[in-house]
Amino acid sequence: MIKLILIQLIVAFSLLTGCSMVLPQTVPAIEEKEHFNNAYNISVEYQKDYNILKCKENITYVNNQGVPVKNIVLYLYPNLYRNLSTVPAIGSPEKCYPQGFDPGFIKLTSVKIEDMELGKETIEGYDDFYIDIPLDNPIKENHSVEIEIEFLVKVPVSTTRFGQYKDITQLTYWYPILAAQEEGRWQIRNYHNIGESNYSDIADYKVVIKLPADETIASTGRIVSERESDEDGYKIIEIEAEKVRDFVWVSSPSFILEEFDVDGVIIKNYYTEKNKELGQKADEIGADVIAYFNKVFGDYPYKEFSIVETYLTGGGMEYPQLIALGQSHYKDIDKLISVIAHEGAHQWWYVTVGNDEHSSPWLDEGFANYSTQLYLAHRLGNDYRINSLMKNYESLESTDHPIEASVMNFTSWKEYNDVIYKKGALVLHRLRNAVGDENFFRIIRTYYQRYKLKNAHITDFLDVVEEVSGRNTVEKIFK
């Protein structure tokens, strides 16, 4: 009942102001039970002259669900780029194609699950953004199967998050990836052109990329080897990534790479000569962001974090261990600081503590927005700006939707931004002021520690709120 009251009335109580940050000293340890991750082994040849990826993929799927699994669901996200109406874009898809619409897609050429091979008639010309494969024999609990896939990917000429434009190639959600699972059920989400609809489980990756020798790669994970290819003009890069939600890489012959160490994390900064003036400041900003969030939320769980200049239309995007920034952020230092703080915060909220971006987008966007404001207040040395901003959020026009709304509830980006980003941040600010800094940051740190490298839901967060602040406190605040 408490959770229902909290969900329904979470935006109803009044804003309090004027608190100084007091962090809790400790967070209770979490007892972990054994859990085996899915694993992806992918080899890819990037034929840049044709914007083609030629790929082989082996997925080791482990049934941790406690029940037999009777099917396999794989997302084929590149097929969303077949038509302009379904292109995942920040804002207007039309603006992402300066040279006119250029379709992208994924073509499956072979799919084999253990001894079961899909017929050519099943996969020939398959153009949906996910494929649901019934199995001849269910996968028993605590058993695994090998999924072998061969496929081609056409990369569109565009400034989308998946595309090639001028000298920079962005490859995100470019391969068949397992849908997330909950209690034995695959979580299939319909595409919506507002917000994001991705949802995946933690997995381990080994990726071998053959690409033109002059390309510099930024990626999820860490490069373990780089060597010349037998084919003239190409090189081969091997990358490993453990316990990540997906695997992303960006490449360019124009990247300048600088590195900066903070708290044992290597900040890798990729920018181009034309944006050098502000580009070379990004690593120091990123280092400060990582150091701050380490202190207030808990340690970043990876050894590397990359900040990458791209042609991304509409802003910035977050991925495991990597953030992609559009060109406009390299023209204004305040915009650069803000976007690195926001996308950097997503390394805690989405990358480490996962959530269903389709059904509960406020759990990462609302958290990332408020985390950004916390960082900016820290940078300025006071809370005046954050308190002033939260007062402005009080007068939002789009107040009909609750913060736990799905992306499917929204018909415009403004409405989505007002509710998920702004109202979501406002709720956290109200909670902070209502329970006090010490309890607020204990809530946040406990939530982070408990759901690190897992997927969380709004009820999980509310459980932590109730646990830390007390049932009586929660009832008093949210009635």
XYZ file of C-alpha atoms in Angstrom:
479
model
C 0.000 0.000 0.000
C 2.836 2.366 0.840
C 4.304 1.859 -2.618
C 0.977 2.624 -4.297
C 0.571 5.799 -2.259
C 4.130 6.800 -3.099
C 3.693 6.210 -6.818
C 0.363 8.031 -7.043
C 1.251 11.025 -4.876
C 4.996 11.314 -5.400
C 4.619 14.699 -7.074
C 2.066 16.125 -4.647
C 4.062 17.261 -1.624
C 5.594 20.719 -1.317
C 9.130 21.807 -2.140
C 11.442 22.542 0.758
C 14.691 24.446 0.247
C 18.064 25.172 1.781
C 20.014 22.029 2.641
C 23.728 21.315 2.788
C 25.081 18.018 1.555
C 25.865 15.415 4.222
C 26.873 11.995 2.940
C 26.301 8.777 4.892
C 29.447 7.048 6.080
C 28.545 3.512 5.055
C 26.077 1.522 3.014
C 25.014 -1.989 4.104
C 26.866 -4.766 2.266
C 24.842 -6.866 -0.171
C 25.137 -10.636 -0.150
C 25.447 -11.833 -3.739
C 24.327 -15.193 -5.061
C 26.060 -16.890 -7.960
C 24.891 -15.673 -11.344
C 26.347 -16.486 -14.754
C 26.283 -13.833 -17.460
C 25.396 -14.285 -21.092
C 28.435 -13.926 -23.353
C 28.878 -12.496 -26.858
C 31.786 -13.311 -29.181
C 31.615 -11.179 -32.311
C 33.944 -10.814 -35.271
C 33.254 -7.955 -37.657
C 34.809 -6.578 -40.812
C 34.049 -2.914 -41.461
C 34.020 -2.256 -45.201
C 33.947 1.509 -44.917
C 33.860 2.215 -48.655
C 30.470 0.491 -48.806
C 29.247 1.273 -45.258
C 28.897 -2.452 -44.671
C 29.643 -4.619 -41.623
C 30.221 -8.293 -42.303
C 29.781 -10.189 -39.033
C 29.800 -13.501 -37.207
C 28.392 -13.742 -33.702
C 28.301 -16.456 -31.080
C 26.049 -15.901 -28.071
C 26.245 -18.138 -25.014
C 22.820 -17.810 -23.437
C 22.557 -18.928 -19.793
C 19.113 -19.701 -18.384
C 19.139 -18.050 -14.936
C 15.363 -17.687 -14.888
C 14.435 -20.593 -12.625
C 12.051 -22.028 -15.240
C 12.548 -23.696 -18.644
C 12.891 -21.237 -21.537
C 10.996 -22.184 -24.692
C 12.114 -19.473 -27.104
C 14.858 -16.962 -27.876
C 14.157 -13.295 -28.601
C 16.769 -11.181 -30.358
C 16.496 -7.484 -31.109
C 17.589 -6.430 -34.600
C 17.751 -2.685 -34.011
C 19.361 -1.682 -37.349
C 16.051 -2.552 -39.029
C 14.519 0.493 -37.333
C 16.596 2.527 -39.795
C 14.896 1.061 -42.869
C 12.206 3.765 -42.800
C 12.392 7.408 -41.754
C 9.250 7.016 -39.621
C 10.960 4.527 -37.281
C 14.468 6.010 -37.074
C 15.527 6.398 -33.412
C 16.471 10.058 -33.219
C 16.707 12.829 -30.662
C 14.107 15.215 -32.025
C 13.454 15.277 -35.775
C 14.701 12.259 -37.806
C 14.755 14.396 -40.981
C 17.550 16.544 -39.527
C 19.731 13.447 -39.176
C 20.096 13.009 -42.951
C 21.862 16.097 -44.380
C 22.296 14.309 -47.723
C 18.765 12.891 -47.832
C 17.375 9.715 -46.296
C 19.684 6.705 -46.532
C 18.270 3.452 -45.121
C 20.161 1.165 -42.785
C 19.330 -2.438 -41.943
C 20.540 -5.819 -40.722
C 20.343 -8.935 -42.897
C 20.540 -12.335 -41.210
C 22.265 -14.922 -43.391
C 22.482 -17.805 -40.911
C 21.003 -18.542 -37.454
C 21.752 -21.743 -35.558
C 20.790 -22.597 -31.963
C 22.603 -25.745 -30.899
C 21.473 -28.365 -33.466
C 18.509 -26.299 -34.673
C 19.140 -24.174 -37.766
C 16.607 -21.676 -39.067
C 15.656 -22.211 -42.694
C 16.534 -19.629 -45.316
C 12.825 -19.017 -45.886
C 12.514 -17.887 -42.242
C 15.329 -15.339 -42.251
C 15.530 -14.338 -45.914
C 14.405 -10.727 -46.158
C 13.469 -10.570 -42.458
C 12.957 -6.872 -41.719
C 11.352 -6.610 -38.264
C 13.301 -5.107 -35.346
C 13.144 -8.296 -33.295
C 12.894 -11.996 -34.019
C 11.138 -14.512 -31.737
C 12.512 -18.025 -32.278
C 10.596 -21.018 -30.838
C 12.911 -23.808 -29.707
C 12.584 -27.483 -30.520
C 13.681 -28.299 -26.978
C 13.237 -25.926 -23.997
C 16.400 -24.771 -22.256
C 16.449 -26.187 -18.739
C 17.153 -23.882 -15.830
C 20.862 -23.379 -15.112
C 21.692 -24.725 -18.583
C 23.146 -22.807 -21.526
C 22.917 -22.909 -25.312
C 25.081 -21.574 -28.108
C 23.511 -19.253 -30.666
C 25.499 -18.814 -33.873
C 24.591 -15.992 -36.236
C 26.041 -14.637 -39.448
C 24.774 -11.281 -40.636
C 25.416 -8.171 -42.708
C 24.721 -4.619 -41.573
C 24.189 -1.610 -43.832
C 25.235 1.547 -41.974
C 23.251 4.627 -43.045
C 24.891 7.891 -44.021
C 23.427 9.972 -41.218
C 24.056 11.838 -37.972
C 21.945 9.392 -35.968
C 23.424 7.369 -33.115
C 23.852 4.542 -35.654
C 25.379 6.028 -38.774
C 28.365 7.257 -40.730
C 28.812 10.923 -41.592
C 31.894 12.655 -42.980
C 34.834 11.229 -41.016
C 33.027 9.686 -37.996
C 31.175 6.362 -37.746
C 28.853 5.582 -34.796
C 27.899 1.956 -34.268
C 25.345 1.471 -31.513
C 22.891 -1.430 -31.180
C 24.356 -2.745 -34.414
C 24.238 -6.516 -33.772
C 21.577 -9.067 -32.703
C 21.183 -8.676 -28.929
C 19.091 -10.724 -26.526
C 16.048 -9.037 -25.048
C 16.017 -8.662 -21.255
C 14.315 -11.380 -19.229
C 12.173 -11.168 -16.107
C 10.923 -14.318 -14.365
C 11.378 -16.387 -17.494
C 9.605 -13.952 -19.822
C 11.340 -12.058 -22.591
C 10.669 -8.332 -22.325
C 9.588 -7.280 -25.819
C 9.014 -3.540 -26.218
C 7.334 -1.903 -29.190
C 9.250 0.942 -30.783
C 8.120 4.496 -29.963
C 9.587 7.615 -31.546
C 9.674 9.563 -28.263
C 12.336 8.678 -25.703
C 14.282 5.423 -25.867
C 13.055 1.839 -25.853
C 16.148 -0.219 -25.083
C 16.263 -2.817 -22.315
C 18.978 -5.435 -21.912
C 20.749 -7.604 -19.354
C 24.377 -7.534 -18.281
C 26.683 -9.676 -20.447
C 30.354 -10.241 -21.270
C 31.813 -9.394 -24.694
C 34.787 -10.322 -26.829
C 34.795 -8.393 -30.100
C 37.327 -8.598 -32.929
C 37.117 -5.745 -35.450
C 38.850 -5.560 -38.811
C 38.780 -2.011 -40.158
C 40.842 0.494 -42.178
C 44.275 0.990 -40.629
C 43.884 4.764 -40.266
C 40.761 4.498 -38.051
C 40.988 5.179 -34.306
C 38.409 3.333 -32.215
C 36.582 4.402 -29.060
C 34.516 1.612 -27.534
C 32.890 -0.106 -24.629
C 35.418 -2.309 -22.785
C 39.180 -2.188 -23.277
C 41.429 -2.852 -26.251
C 43.534 -5.926 -25.498
C 45.443 -6.082 -28.787
C 45.917 -4.244 -32.056
C 47.792 -5.637 -35.049
C 48.169 -5.296 -38.792
C 45.848 -7.389 -40.934
C 47.017 -9.743 -43.667
C 44.989 -7.514 -45.986
C 46.855 -4.375 -46.930
C 45.408 -1.169 -45.498
C 43.535 -2.887 -42.651
C 44.190 -3.645 -39.000
C 42.590 -5.923 -36.415
C 41.582 -4.774 -32.944
C 40.512 -7.113 -30.138
C 38.310 -5.708 -27.391
C 36.989 -7.246 -24.180
C 34.177 -5.932 -21.993
C 32.836 -7.544 -18.842
C 29.419 -7.010 -17.265
C 28.046 -4.420 -19.689
C 24.543 -3.911 -21.145
C 25.608 -3.635 -24.766
C 28.669 -2.978 -26.897
C 29.264 0.288 -28.776
C 32.094 1.578 -30.915
C 32.851 4.836 -32.694
C 35.696 5.259 -35.162
C 37.386 8.004 -37.162
C 40.711 8.695 -38.882
C 40.525 12.221 -37.429
C 40.363 11.497 -33.706
C 42.896 13.031 -31.349
C 43.105 10.876 -28.216
C 44.043 12.184 -24.782
C 43.894 10.285 -21.490
C 43.449 11.372 -17.878
C 43.515 9.201 -14.733
C 41.102 9.729 -11.835
C 40.469 7.313 -8.973
C 42.042 4.521 -11.038
C 39.708 5.176 -14.000
C 41.258 6.118 -17.344
C 39.304 8.981 -18.933
C 39.769 8.700 -22.712
C 38.919 11.835 -24.661
C 38.392 11.644 -28.443
C 38.015 14.907 -30.358
C 38.971 16.375 -33.741
C 41.291 19.219 -34.676
C 38.438 21.561 -35.632
C 37.063 21.368 -32.060
C 40.411 21.274 -30.283
C 39.910 24.464 -28.245
C 37.123 22.964 -26.116
C 37.679 19.347 -27.059
C 40.922 19.173 -25.122
C 39.093 20.312 -21.977
C 36.646 17.393 -22.018
C 38.930 14.907 -20.249
C 39.460 17.193 -17.245
C 35.701 17.816 -17.053
C 35.041 14.076 -17.323
C 37.578 13.326 -14.605
C 35.920 15.812 -12.258
C 32.472 14.363 -13.021
C 33.622 10.790 -12.351
C 35.376 11.796 -9.119
C 32.274 13.617 -7.859
C 29.802 10.830 -8.652
C 32.196 8.268 -7.169
C 31.976 10.214 -3.927
C 28.227 10.820 -3.760
C 26.816 7.647 -5.389
C 29.468 4.922 -5.139
C 32.407 3.795 -7.228
C 32.215 3.592 -11.008
C 32.612 -0.150 -11.712
C 34.759 0.015 -14.850
C 38.383 0.906 -15.590
C 37.768 3.184 -18.580
C 35.357 5.960 -19.562
C 35.376 7.514 -23.035
C 34.120 10.933 -24.151
C 33.682 10.974 -27.924
C 33.028 13.795 -30.366
C 30.484 12.803 -33.030
C 28.038 14.394 -35.448
C 25.111 13.246 -33.330
C 22.044 15.372 -34.014
C 20.124 16.520 -30.959
C 22.574 16.341 -28.074
C 24.452 13.545 -26.313
C 23.946 9.819 -25.762
C 25.073 7.384 -23.093
C 26.424 3.869 -23.552
C 28.441 1.492 -21.390
C 31.773 3.226 -20.675
C 31.239 5.714 -23.514
C 29.328 8.920 -24.145
C 28.796 10.439 -27.599
C 28.509 14.230 -27.904
C 27.155 16.219 -30.836
C 29.029 19.105 -32.448
C 27.117 21.916 -30.728
C 28.607 21.026 -27.344
C 32.085 21.895 -28.580
C 31.095 25.520 -29.186
C 30.104 26.433 -25.606
C 31.995 25.444 -22.440
C 28.865 25.514 -20.268
C 27.068 23.151 -22.653
C 30.100 20.869 -22.693
C 30.223 20.714 -18.892
C 26.488 20.085 -18.614
C 26.340 17.338 -21.242
C 29.366 15.490 -19.830
C 27.779 15.662 -16.379
C 24.427 14.374 -17.659
C 25.745 11.575 -19.855
C 28.372 10.794 -17.228
C 25.608 10.411 -14.634
C 24.052 7.794 -16.908
C 27.087 5.627 -16.188
C 25.462 5.172 -12.774
C 21.800 5.407 -13.851
C 21.235 3.057 -16.797
C 24.723 1.640 -17.393
C 25.362 0.326 -13.864
C 21.882 0.338 -12.354
C 19.840 -0.774 -15.337
C 16.196 -0.045 -15.991
C 13.539 -0.515 -18.641
C 13.950 2.694 -20.655
C 10.645 2.012 -22.417
C 8.429 1.438 -19.373
C 10.225 3.481 -16.676
C 12.402 6.121 -18.344
C 12.421 8.398 -15.286
C 14.605 5.884 -13.434
C 17.519 6.876 -15.635
C 16.608 10.259 -17.166
C 15.106 11.803 -14.028
C 18.035 10.523 -11.976
C 20.586 11.690 -14.553
C 19.005 15.145 -14.729
C 19.041 15.595 -10.958
C 22.575 14.186 -10.772
C 23.611 16.816 -13.337
C 22.183 19.562 -11.153
C 23.954 18.145 -8.096
C 27.246 18.232 -9.983
C 26.716 21.781 -11.281
C 25.835 22.950 -7.749
C 29.013 21.270 -6.493
C 31.030 22.964 -9.225
C 29.589 26.368 -8.292
C 30.068 25.692 -4.587
C 26.442 26.262 -3.535
C 22.874 25.014 -4.001
C 21.363 28.313 -5.137
C 21.161 27.291 -8.787
C 19.615 23.900 -8.125
C 17.005 25.326 -5.744
C 16.119 28.054 -8.240
C 15.847 25.560 -11.091
C 13.632 23.200 -9.092
C 11.296 26.107 -8.303
C 11.004 26.721 -12.041
C 10.166 23.052 -12.542
C 7.172 23.562 -10.226
C 5.333 25.437 -12.981
C 5.631 22.756 -15.652
C 2.787 22.647 -18.137
C 2.913 18.895 -18.813
C 1.832 17.745 -15.360
C -0.917 15.298 -16.299
C 1.441 12.337 -16.659
C 2.939 10.670 -13.573
C 6.703 10.253 -13.525
C 6.379 6.472 -13.822
C 4.775 6.881 -17.256
C 5.987 4.790 -20.202
C 7.389 6.390 -23.345
C 4.141 5.277 -25.016
C 2.260 7.917 -22.981
C 3.963 10.825 -24.760
C 3.216 12.474 -28.080
C 5.909 15.186 -28.058
C 9.498 15.555 -26.925
C 8.594 18.651 -24.881
C 5.982 16.726 -22.932
C 8.439 13.870 -22.396
C 11.187 16.258 -21.302
C 8.898 18.112 -18.876
C 7.702 14.959 -17.142
C 10.584 12.481 -17.310
C 13.570 14.816 -17.062
C 12.260 17.809 -15.153
C 9.462 16.437 -12.991
C 11.606 13.357 -12.353
C 14.420 15.569 -11.033
C 11.942 17.631 -9.018
C 10.652 14.532 -7.221
C 14.187 13.613 -6.160
C 14.841 17.165 -4.968
C 11.657 17.109 -2.906
C 12.629 13.782 -1.429
C 16.064 15.132 -0.552
C 14.675 18.154 1.225
C 11.977 16.161 2.988
C 14.210 13.435 4.455
C 17.415 15.454 4.768
C 20.735 15.089 2.999
C 22.087 12.241 5.089
C 19.065 10.011 4.509
C 18.679 11.088 0.894
C 22.213 10.146 -0.057
C 21.954 6.966 1.983
C 18.887 6.098 -0.129
C 20.745 6.816 -3.363
C 23.901 4.944 -2.353
C 21.950 1.964 -1.044
C 19.886 1.813 -4.238
C 23.050 2.018 -6.339
C 24.879 -0.651 -4.365
C 21.911 -3.030 -4.237
C 21.128 -2.892 -7.957
C 24.638 -2.411 -9.336
C 24.969 -4.404 -12.580
C 21.329 -5.494 -12.322
C 17.993 -4.161 -13.559
C 15.776 -2.195 -11.182
C 12.142 -1.069 -11.171
C 10.373 1.831 -9.501
C 9.159 -0.466 -6.710
C 12.784 -1.368 -5.959
C 13.641 2.291 -5.478
C 10.560 2.869 -3.327
C 11.505 -0.114 -1.180
C 14.844 1.537 -0.460
C 13.163 4.879 0.292
C 10.889 3.154 2.819
C 13.723 1.090 4.287
C 16.040 4.049 4.877
C 13.583 6.798 5.805
C 11.138 4.584 7.710
C 7.547 3.596 7.141
C 6.160 6.376 9.321
C 8.259 8.974 7.528
C 7.163 7.729 4.114
C 3.481 7.730 5.158
C 3.789 11.244 6.520
C 5.493 12.600 3.413
C 3.476 10.927 0.692
C -0.068 10.947 2.079
